[in-house]
């Protein structure tokens, strides 16, 4: 993530940078799945998709609330295994993911915060593919 460019967003939303180790762990989980090109191969995974063109932030939030990731109040958002991700509230991640990453692919998973510890649920995730589509496991 571009932490230097999004630091004011982090402050405004009570969000924080996740560790590089956490990004790498999430990426390692994602790498256990089948891939096609630059993203997950969804053909064998039960999922739902949303084309983003012309879709409002509110519609994206409504769609995401129907995914397993919505079982969590917080989210880890990554766009690289070798950089820190962002840990923030569910709605903030889903509403502002385009502001947080300028890379075509990004991944979000649900997390629970227990004290200062982040407990991820890697299998409850959403992928943004090529800036244009969200895919979520169901």
PDB file of N, CA and C in Angstrom, residues 17-100:
ATOM      1  N   UNK A  17      -1.806   0.477   9.664  1.00  0.00           N
ATOM      2  CA  UNK A  17      -1.057  -0.372   8.744  1.00  0.00           C
ATOM      3  C   UNK A  17      -0.941  -1.755   9.368  1.00  0.00           C
ATOM      4  N   UNK A  18      -1.234  -2.768   8.574  1.00  0.00           N
ATOM      5  CA  UNK A  18      -0.989  -4.139   9.007  1.00  0.00           C
ATOM      6  C   UNK A  18       0.466  -4.476   8.743  1.00  0.00           C
ATOM      7  N   UNK A  19       0.953  -5.494   9.385  1.00  0.00           N
ATOM      8  CA  UNK A  19       2.349  -5.868   9.193  1.00  0.00           C
ATOM      9  C   UNK A  19       2.569  -6.504   7.827  1.00  0.00           C
ATOM     10  N   UNK A  20       3.804  -6.418   7.353  1.00  0.00           N
ATOM     11  CA  UNK A  20       4.169  -7.103   6.113  1.00  0.00           C
ATOM     12  C   UNK A  20       3.973  -8.605   6.297  1.00  0.00           C
ATOM     13  N   UNK A  21       4.256  -9.120   7.480  1.00  0.00           N
ATOM     14  CA  UNK A  21       4.075 -10.550   7.747  1.00  0.00           C
ATOM     15  C   UNK A  21       2.611 -10.953   7.556  1.00  0.00           C
ATOM     16  N   UNK A  22       1.681 -10.107   7.997  1.00  0.00           N
ATOM     17  CA  UNK A  22       0.257 -10.402   7.827  1.00  0.00           C
ATOM     18  C   UNK A  22      -0.122 -10.384   6.347  1.00  0.00           C
ATOM     19  N   UNK A  23       0.392  -9.420   5.591  1.00  0.00           N
ATOM     20  CA  UNK A  23       0.147  -9.389   4.139  1.00  0.00           C
ATOM     21  C   UNK A  23       0.675 -10.665   3.496  1.00  0.00           C
ATOM     22  N   UNK A  24       1.866 -11.083   3.898  1.00  0.00           N
ATOM     23  CA  UNK A  24       2.475 -12.287   3.333  1.00  0.00           C
ATOM     24  C   UNK A  24       1.669 -13.533   3.693  1.00  0.00           C
ATOM     25  N   UNK A  25       1.143 -13.595   4.909  1.00  0.00           N
ATOM     26  CA  UNK A  25       0.312 -14.735   5.316  1.00  0.00           C
ATOM     27  C   UNK A  25      -0.966 -14.806   4.485  1.00  0.00           C
ATOM     28  N   UNK A  26      -1.602 -13.662   4.260  1.00  0.00           N
ATOM     29  CA  UNK A  26      -2.816 -13.621   3.443  1.00  0.00           C
ATOM     30  C   UNK A  26      -2.480 -14.041   2.019  1.00  0.00           C
ATOM     31  N   UNK A  27      -1.393 -13.516   1.477  1.00  0.00           N
ATOM     32  CA  UNK A  27      -0.969 -13.886   0.137  1.00  0.00           C
ATOM     33  C   UNK A  27      -0.681 -15.389   0.048  1.00  0.00           C
ATOM     34  N   UNK A  28      -0.041 -15.949   1.059  1.00  0.00           N
ATOM     35  CA  UNK A  28       0.250 -17.389   1.066  1.00  0.00           C
ATOM     36  C   UNK A  28      -1.044 -18.193   1.028  1.00  0.00           C
ATOM     37  N   UNK A  29      -2.072 -17.738   1.766  1.00  0.00           N
ATOM     38  CA  UNK A  29      -3.373 -18.411   1.695  1.00  0.00           C
ATOM     39  C   UNK A  29      -3.933 -18.319   0.273  1.00  0.00           C
ATOM     40  N   UNK A  30      -3.918 -17.122  -0.290  1.00  0.00           N
ATOM     41  CA  UNK A  30      -4.462 -16.942  -1.640  1.00  0.00           C
ATOM     42  C   UNK A  30      -3.735 -17.823  -2.650  1.00  0.00           C
ATOM     43  N   UNK A  31      -2.437 -18.020  -2.461  1.00  0.00           N
ATOM     44  CA  UNK A  31      -1.646 -18.839  -3.384  1.00  0.00           C
ATOM     45  C   UNK A  31      -2.005 -20.324  -3.316  1.00  0.00           C
ATOM     46  N   UNK A  32      -2.755 -20.728  -2.297  1.00  0.00           N
ATOM     47  CA  UNK A  32      -3.206 -22.120  -2.232  1.00  0.00           C
ATOM     48  C   UNK A  32      -4.394 -22.365  -3.149  1.00  0.00           C
ATOM     49  N   UNK A  33      -4.998 -21.303  -3.648  1.00  0.00           N
ATOM     50  CA  UNK A  33      -6.154 -21.401  -4.528  1.00  0.00           C
ATOM     51  C   UNK A  33      -5.692 -21.499  -5.985  1.00  0.00           C
ATOM     52  N   UNK A  34      -6.585 -21.944  -6.852  1.00  0.00           N
ATOM     53  CA  UNK A  34      -6.265 -21.975  -8.283  1.00  0.00           C
ATOM     54  C   UNK A  34      -6.283 -20.558  -8.838  1.00  0.00           C
ATOM     55  N   UNK A  35      -5.322 -20.285  -9.723  1.00  0.00           N
ATOM     56  CA  UNK A  35      -5.201 -18.961 -10.329  1.00  0.00           C
ATOM     57  C   UNK A  35      -5.344 -19.069 -11.842  1.00  0.00           C
ATOM     58  N   UNK A  36      -5.851 -17.995 -12.432  1.00  0.00           N
ATOM     59  CA  UNK A  36      -5.934 -17.867 -13.890  1.00  0.00           C
ATOM     60  C   UNK A  36      -5.460 -16.459 -14.226  1.00  0.00           C
ATOM     61  N   UNK A  37      -4.352 -16.346 -14.921  1.00  0.00           N
ATOM     62  CA  UNK A  37      -3.797 -15.028 -15.224  1.00  0.00           C
ATOM     63  C   UNK A  37      -3.351 -14.340 -13.954  1.00  0.00           C
ATOM     64  N   UNK A  38      -3.822 -13.117 -13.731  1.00  0.00           N
ATOM     65  CA  UNK A  38      -3.364 -12.329 -12.589  1.00  0.00           C
ATOM     66  C   UNK A  38      -4.304 -12.397 -11.397  1.00  0.00           C
ATOM     67  N   UNK A  39      -5.236 -13.345 -11.390  1.00  0.00           N
ATOM     68  CA  UNK A  39      -6.163 -13.408 -10.274  1.00  0.00           C
ATOM     69  C   UNK A  39      -6.649 -14.818 -10.003  1.00  0.00           C
ATOM     70  N   UNK A  40      -7.521 -14.927  -9.037  1.00  0.00           N
ATOM     71  CA  UNK A  40      -8.101 -16.206  -8.629  1.00  0.00           C
ATOM     72  C   UNK A  40      -8.919 -16.780  -9.787  1.00  0.00           C
ATOM     73  N   UNK A  41      -8.857 -18.093  -9.954  1.00  0.00           N
ATOM     74  CA  UNK A  41      -9.705 -18.789 -10.927  1.00  0.00           C
ATOM     75  C   UNK A  41     -11.001 -19.153 -10.211  1.00  0.00           C
ATOM     76  N   UNK A  42     -12.022 -18.380 -10.452  1.00  0.00           N
ATOM     77  CA  UNK A  42     -13.287 -18.512  -9.722  1.00  0.00           C
ATOM     78  C   UNK A  42     -14.187 -19.610 -10.277  1.00  0.00           C
ATOM     79  N   UNK A  43     -13.805 -20.258 -11.359  1.00  0.00           N
ATOM     80  CA  UNK A  43     -14.689 -21.251 -11.980  1.00  0.00           C
ATOM     81  C   UNK A  43     -15.051 -22.399 -11.044  1.00  0.00           C
ATOM     82  N   UNK A  44     -14.170 -22.764 -10.130  1.00  0.00           N
ATOM     83  CA  UNK A  44     -14.421 -23.889  -9.230  1.00  0.00           C
ATOM     84  C   UNK A  44     -14.758 -23.457  -7.796  1.00  0.00           C
ATOM     85  N   UNK A  45     -14.846 -22.161  -7.572  1.00  0.00           N
ATOM     86  CA  UNK A  45     -15.104 -21.648  -6.228  1.00  0.00           C
ATOM     87  C   UNK A  45     -16.492 -21.014  -6.201  1.00  0.00           C
ATOM     88  N   UNK A  46     -17.357 -21.455  -5.294  1.00  0.00           N
ATOM     89  CA  UNK A  46     -18.658 -20.779  -5.169  1.00  0.00           C
ATOM     90  C   UNK A  46     -18.426 -19.308  -4.828  1.00  0.00           C
ATOM     91  N   UNK A  47     -19.041 -18.434  -5.612  1.00  0.00           N
ATOM     92  CA  UNK A  47     -18.770 -17.010  -5.427  1.00  0.00           C
ATOM     93  C   UNK A  47     -19.910 -16.159  -5.959  1.00  0.00           C
ATOM     94  N   UNK A  48     -19.794 -14.891  -5.691  1.00  0.00           N
ATOM     95  CA  UNK A  48     -20.665 -13.864  -6.275  1.00  0.00           C
ATOM     96  C   UNK A  48     -19.766 -12.778  -6.822  1.00  0.00           C
ATOM     97  N   UNK A  49     -20.228 -12.087  -7.840  1.00  0.00           N
ATOM     98  CA  UNK A  49     -19.410 -11.062  -8.497  1.00  0.00           C
ATOM     99  C   UNK A  49     -20.215  -9.773  -8.639  1.00  0.00           C
ATOM    100  N   UNK A  50     -19.474  -8.681  -8.751  1.00  0.00           N
ATOM    101  CA  UNK A  50     -20.091  -7.377  -8.963  1.00  0.00           C
ATOM    102  C   UNK A  50     -19.225  -6.582  -9.923  1.00  0.00           C
ATOM    103  N   UNK A  51     -19.801  -6.202 -11.067  1.00  0.00           N
ATOM    104  CA  UNK A  51     -19.113  -5.299 -11.995  1.00  0.00           C
ATOM    105  C   UNK A  51     -19.203  -3.894 -11.407  1.00  0.00           C
ATOM    106  N   UNK A  52     -18.064  -3.198 -11.351  1.00  0.00           N
ATOM    107  CA  UNK A  52     -17.999  -1.913 -10.657  1.00  0.00           C
ATOM    108  C   UNK A  52     -18.386  -0.709 -11.513  1.00  0.00           C
ATOM    109  N   UNK A  53     -18.406  -0.851 -12.801  1.00  0.00           N
ATOM    110  CA  UNK A  53     -18.693   0.303 -13.657  1.00  0.00           C
ATOM    111  C   UNK A  53     -20.081   0.863 -13.360  1.00  0.00           C
ATOM    112  N   UNK A  54     -20.113   2.130 -12.982  1.00  0.00           N
ATOM    113  CA  UNK A  54     -21.366   2.828 -12.722  1.00  0.00           C
ATOM    114  C   UNK A  54     -22.041   2.457 -11.414  1.00  0.00           C
ATOM    115  N   UNK A  55     -21.372   1.713 -10.549  1.00  0.00           N
ATOM    116  CA  UNK A  55     -21.964   1.271  -9.290  1.00  0.00           C
ATOM    117  C   UNK A  55     -21.570   2.244  -8.180  1.00  0.00           C
ATOM    118  N   UNK A  56     -22.540   2.654  -7.382  1.00  0.00           N
ATOM    119  CA  UNK A  56     -22.273   3.590  -6.287  1.00  0.00           C
ATOM    120  C   UNK A  56     -21.561   2.889  -5.134  1.00  0.00           C
ATOM    121  N   UNK A  57     -20.918   3.691  -4.294  1.00  0.00           N
ATOM    122  CA  UNK A  57     -20.276   3.148  -3.087  1.00  0.00           C
ATOM    123  C   UNK A  57     -21.299   2.426  -2.210  1.00  0.00           C
ATOM    124  N   UNK A  58     -22.495   3.002  -2.092  1.00  0.00           N
ATOM    125  CA  UNK A  58     -23.533   2.375  -1.273  1.00  0.00           C
ATOM    126  C   UNK A  58     -23.922   1.008  -1.821  1.00  0.00           C
ATOM    127  N   UNK A  59     -23.993   0.881  -3.132  1.00  0.00           N
ATOM    128  CA  UNK A  59     -24.332  -0.409  -3.745  1.00  0.00           C
ATOM    129  C   UNK A  59     -23.226  -1.431  -3.511  1.00  0.00           C
ATOM    130  N   UNK A  60     -21.980  -0.978  -3.531  1.00  0.00           N
ATOM    131  CA  UNK A  60     -20.867  -1.889  -3.253  1.00  0.00           C
ATOM    132  C   UNK A  60     -20.942  -2.372  -1.808  1.00  0.00           C
ATOM    133  N   UNK A  61     -21.216  -1.482  -0.882  1.00  0.00           N
ATOM    134  CA  UNK A  61     -21.339  -1.867   0.531  1.00  0.00           C
ATOM    135  C   UNK A  61     -22.487  -2.860   0.704  1.00  0.00           C
ATOM    136  N   UNK A  62     -23.617  -2.586   0.078  1.00  0.00           N
ATOM    137  CA  UNK A  62     -24.769  -3.494   0.176  1.00  0.00           C
ATOM    138  C   UNK A  62     -24.405  -4.877  -0.363  1.00  0.00           C
ATOM    139  N   UNK A  63     -23.724  -4.921  -1.500  1.00  0.00           N
ATOM    140  CA  UNK A  63     -23.292  -6.196  -2.095  1.00  0.00           C
ATOM    141  C   UNK A  63     -22.340  -6.922  -1.144  1.00  0.00           C
ATOM    142  N   UNK A  64     -21.360  -6.212  -0.611  1.00  0.00           N
ATOM    143  CA  UNK A  64     -20.350  -6.828   0.260  1.00  0.00           C
ATOM    144  C   UNK A  64     -20.965  -7.338   1.551  1.00  0.00           C
ATOM    145  N   UNK A  65     -22.033  -6.703   2.023  1.00  0.00           N
ATOM    146  CA  UNK A  65     -22.688  -7.164   3.248  1.00  0.00           C
ATOM    147  C   UNK A  65     -23.322  -8.538   3.068  1.00  0.00           C
ATOM    148  N   UNK A  66     -23.442  -9.003   1.833  1.00  0.00           N
ATOM    149  CA  UNK A  66     -24.010 -10.315   1.549  1.00  0.00           C
ATOM    150  C   UNK A  66     -22.925 -11.378   1.360  1.00  0.00           C
ATOM    151  N   UNK A  67     -21.709 -11.068   1.771  1.00  0.00           N
ATOM    152  CA  UNK A  67     -20.591 -12.004   1.647  1.00  0.00           C
ATOM    153  C   UNK A  67     -20.126 -12.441   3.038  1.00  0.00           C
ATOM    154  N   UNK A  68     -19.410 -13.558   3.132  1.00  0.00           N
ATOM    155  CA  UNK A  68     -18.894 -13.990   4.433  1.00  0.00           C
ATOM    156  C   UNK A  68     -17.953 -12.980   5.094  1.00  0.00           C
ATOM    157  N   UNK A  69     -17.303 -12.133   4.326  1.00  0.00           N
ATOM    158  CA  UNK A  69     -16.421 -11.128   4.909  1.00  0.00           C
ATOM    159  C   UNK A  69     -17.195 -10.206   5.846  1.00  0.00           C
ATOM    160  N   UNK A  70     -18.488 -10.044   5.609  1.00  0.00           N
ATOM    161  CA  UNK A  70     -19.323  -9.153   6.421  1.00  0.00           C
ATOM    162  C   UNK A  70     -19.561  -9.687   7.831  1.00  0.00           C
ATOM    163  N   UNK A  71     -19.146 -10.903   8.109  1.00  0.00           N
ATOM    164  CA  UNK A  71     -19.244 -11.440   9.464  1.00  0.00           C
ATOM    165  C   UNK A  71     -18.251 -10.771  10.403  1.00  0.00           C
ATOM    166  N   UNK A  72     -17.379  -9.959   9.848  1.00  0.00           N
ATOM    167  CA  UNK A  72     -16.324  -9.300  10.612  1.00  0.00           C
ATOM    168  C   UNK A  72     -16.517  -7.789  10.560  1.00  0.00           C
ATOM    169  N   UNK A  73     -16.227  -7.135  11.666  1.00  0.00           N
ATOM    170  CA  UNK A  73     -16.339  -5.675  11.730  1.00  0.00           C
ATOM    171  C   UNK A  73     -15.159  -4.978  11.075  1.00  0.00           C
ATOM    172  N   UNK A  74     -14.046  -5.708  10.922  1.00  0.00           N
ATOM    173  CA  UNK A  74     -12.829  -5.125  10.368  1.00  0.00           C
ATOM    174  C   UNK A  74     -12.316  -5.971   9.210  1.00  0.00           C
ATOM    175  N   UNK A  75     -11.433  -5.352   8.439  1.00  0.00           N
ATOM    176  CA  UNK A  75     -10.922  -5.949   7.206  1.00  0.00           C
ATOM    177  C   UNK A  75      -9.427  -5.687   7.111  1.00  0.00           C
ATOM    178  N   UNK A  76      -8.720  -6.653   6.552  1.00  0.00           N
ATOM    179  CA  UNK A  76      -7.340  -6.449   6.101  1.00  0.00           C
ATOM    180  C   UNK A  76      -7.398  -6.303   4.596  1.00  0.00           C
ATOM    181  N   UNK A  77      -6.832  -5.244   4.072  1.00  0.00           N
ATOM    182  CA  UNK A  77      -6.803  -4.982   2.637  1.00  0.00           C
ATOM    183  C   UNK A  77      -5.349  -4.970   2.193  1.00  0.00           C
ATOM    184  N   UNK A  78      -5.008  -5.796   1.185  1.00  0.00           N
ATOM    185  CA  UNK A  78      -3.631  -5.829   0.681  1.00  0.00           C
ATOM    186  C   UNK A  78      -3.634  -5.732  -0.840  1.00  0.00           C
ATOM    187  N   UNK A  79      -2.535  -5.214  -1.375  1.00  0.00           N
ATOM    188  CA  UNK A  79      -2.317  -5.249  -2.819  1.00  0.00           C
ATOM    189  C   UNK A  79      -0.921  -5.775  -3.145  1.00  0.00           C
ATOM    190  N   UNK A  80      -0.221  -6.269  -2.111  1.00  0.00           N
ATOM    191  CA  UNK A  80       1.122  -6.813  -2.283  1.00  0.00           C
ATOM    192  C   UNK A  80       1.454  -7.688  -1.075  1.00  0.00           C
ATOM    193  N   UNK A  81       2.186  -8.770  -1.331  1.00  0.00           N
ATOM    194  CA  UNK A  81       2.636  -9.630  -0.234  1.00  0.00           C
ATOM    195  C   UNK A  81       3.848  -9.050   0.474  1.00  0.00           C
ATOM    196  N   UNK A  82       4.489  -8.080  -0.138  1.00  0.00           N
ATOM    197  CA  UNK A  82       5.745  -7.565   0.410  1.00  0.00           C
ATOM    198  C   UNK A  82       5.619  -6.154   0.986  1.00  0.00           C
ATOM    199  N   UNK A  83       4.384  -5.674   1.151  1.00  0.00           N
ATOM    200  CA  UNK A  83       4.143  -4.350   1.713  1.00  0.00           C
ATOM    201  C   UNK A  83       3.070  -4.445   2.790  1.00  0.00           C
ATOM    202  N   UNK A  84       3.046  -3.494   3.707  1.00  0.00           N
ATOM    203  CA  UNK A  84       1.979  -3.510   4.720  1.00  0.00           C
ATOM    204  C   UNK A  84       0.613  -3.358   4.057  1.00  0.00           C
ATOM    205  N   UNK A  85      -0.383  -3.970   4.660  1.00  0.00           N
ATOM    206  CA  UNK A  85      -1.763  -3.764   4.240  1.00  0.00           C
ATOM    207  C   UNK A  85      -2.412  -2.733   5.143  1.00  0.00           C
ATOM    208  N   UNK A  86      -3.716  -2.598   5.019  1.00  0.00           N
ATOM    209  CA  UNK A  86      -4.491  -1.676   5.843  1.00  0.00           C
ATOM    210  C   UNK A  86      -5.491  -2.492   6.645  1.00  0.00           C
ATOM    211  N   UNK A  87      -5.562  -2.219   7.934  1.00  0.00           N
ATOM    212  CA  UNK A  87      -6.579  -2.800   8.801  1.00  0.00           C
ATOM    213  C   UNK A  87      -7.537  -1.675   9.161  1.00  0.00           C
ATOM    214  N   UNK A  88      -8.813  -1.861   8.781  1.00  0.00           N
ATOM    215  CA  UNK A  88      -9.801  -0.810   9.005  1.00  0.00           C
ATOM    216  C   UNK A  88     -11.189  -1.418   9.163  1.00  0.00           C
ATOM    217  N   UNK A  89     -12.152  -0.572   9.454  1.00  0.00           N
ATOM    218  CA  UNK A  89     -13.531  -1.036   9.582  1.00  0.00           C
ATOM    219  C   UNK A  89     -14.036  -1.551   8.235  1.00  0.00           C
ATOM    220  N   UNK A  90     -14.924  -2.526   8.310  1.00  0.00           N
ATOM    221  CA  UNK A  90     -15.488  -3.174   7.128  1.00  0.00           C
ATOM    222  C   UNK A  90     -16.008  -2.154   6.112  1.00  0.00           C
ATOM    223  N   UNK A  91     -16.903  -1.294   6.559  1.00  0.00           N
ATOM    224  CA  UNK A  91     -17.528  -0.360   5.626  1.00  0.00           C
ATOM    225  C   UNK A  91     -16.515   0.609   5.025  1.00  0.00           C
ATOM    226  N   UNK A  92     -15.535   1.048   5.809  1.00  0.00           N
ATOM    227  CA  UNK A  92     -14.508   1.948   5.284  1.00  0.00           C
ATOM    228  C   UNK A  92     -13.707   1.266   4.175  1.00  0.00           C
ATOM    229  N   UNK A  93     -13.362  -0.003   4.370  1.00  0.00           N
ATOM    230  CA  UNK A  93     -12.598  -0.743   3.353  1.00  0.00           C
ATOM    231  C   UNK A  93     -13.400  -0.888   2.071  1.00  0.00           C
ATOM    232  N   UNK A  94     -14.655  -1.266   2.218  1.00  0.00           N
ATOM    233  CA  UNK A  94     -15.482  -1.529   1.033  1.00  0.00           C
ATOM    234  C   UNK A  94     -15.836  -0.231   0.307  1.00  0.00           C
ATOM    235  N   UNK A  95     -16.009   0.825   1.045  1.00  0.00           N
ATOM    236  CA  UNK A  95     -16.370   2.121   0.439  1.00  0.00           C
ATOM    237  C   UNK A  95     -15.159   2.803  -0.210  1.00  0.00           C
ATOM    238  N   UNK A  96     -13.966   2.618   0.354  1.00  0.00           N
ATOM    239  CA  UNK A  96     -12.815   3.414  -0.070  1.00  0.00           C
ATOM    240  C   UNK A  96     -11.651   2.608  -0.646  1.00  0.00           C
ATOM    241  N   UNK A  97     -11.848   1.344  -0.996  1.00  0.00           N
ATOM    242  CA  UNK A  97     -10.709   0.552  -1.479  1.00  0.00           C
ATOM    243  C   UNK A  97     -10.054   1.171  -2.703  1.00  0.00           C
ATOM    244  N   UNK A  98     -10.816   1.877  -3.528  1.00  0.00           N
ATOM    245  CA  UNK A  98     -10.232   2.510  -4.712  1.00  0.00           C
ATOM    246  C   UNK A  98      -9.292   3.655  -4.332  1.00  0.00           C
ATOM    247  N   UNK A  99      -9.548   4.300  -3.214  1.00  0.00           N
ATOM    248  CA  UNK A  99      -8.660   5.364  -2.737  1.00  0.00           C
ATOM    249  C   UNK A  99      -7.384   4.791  -2.130  1.00  0.00           C
ATOM    250  N   UNK A 100      -7.477   3.592  -1.596  1.00  0.00           N
ATOM    251  CA  UNK A 100      -6.365   3.009  -0.858  1.00  0.00           C
ATOM    252  C   UNK A 100      -5.323   2.346  -1.748  1.00  0.00           C
TER     253      UNK A 100
END
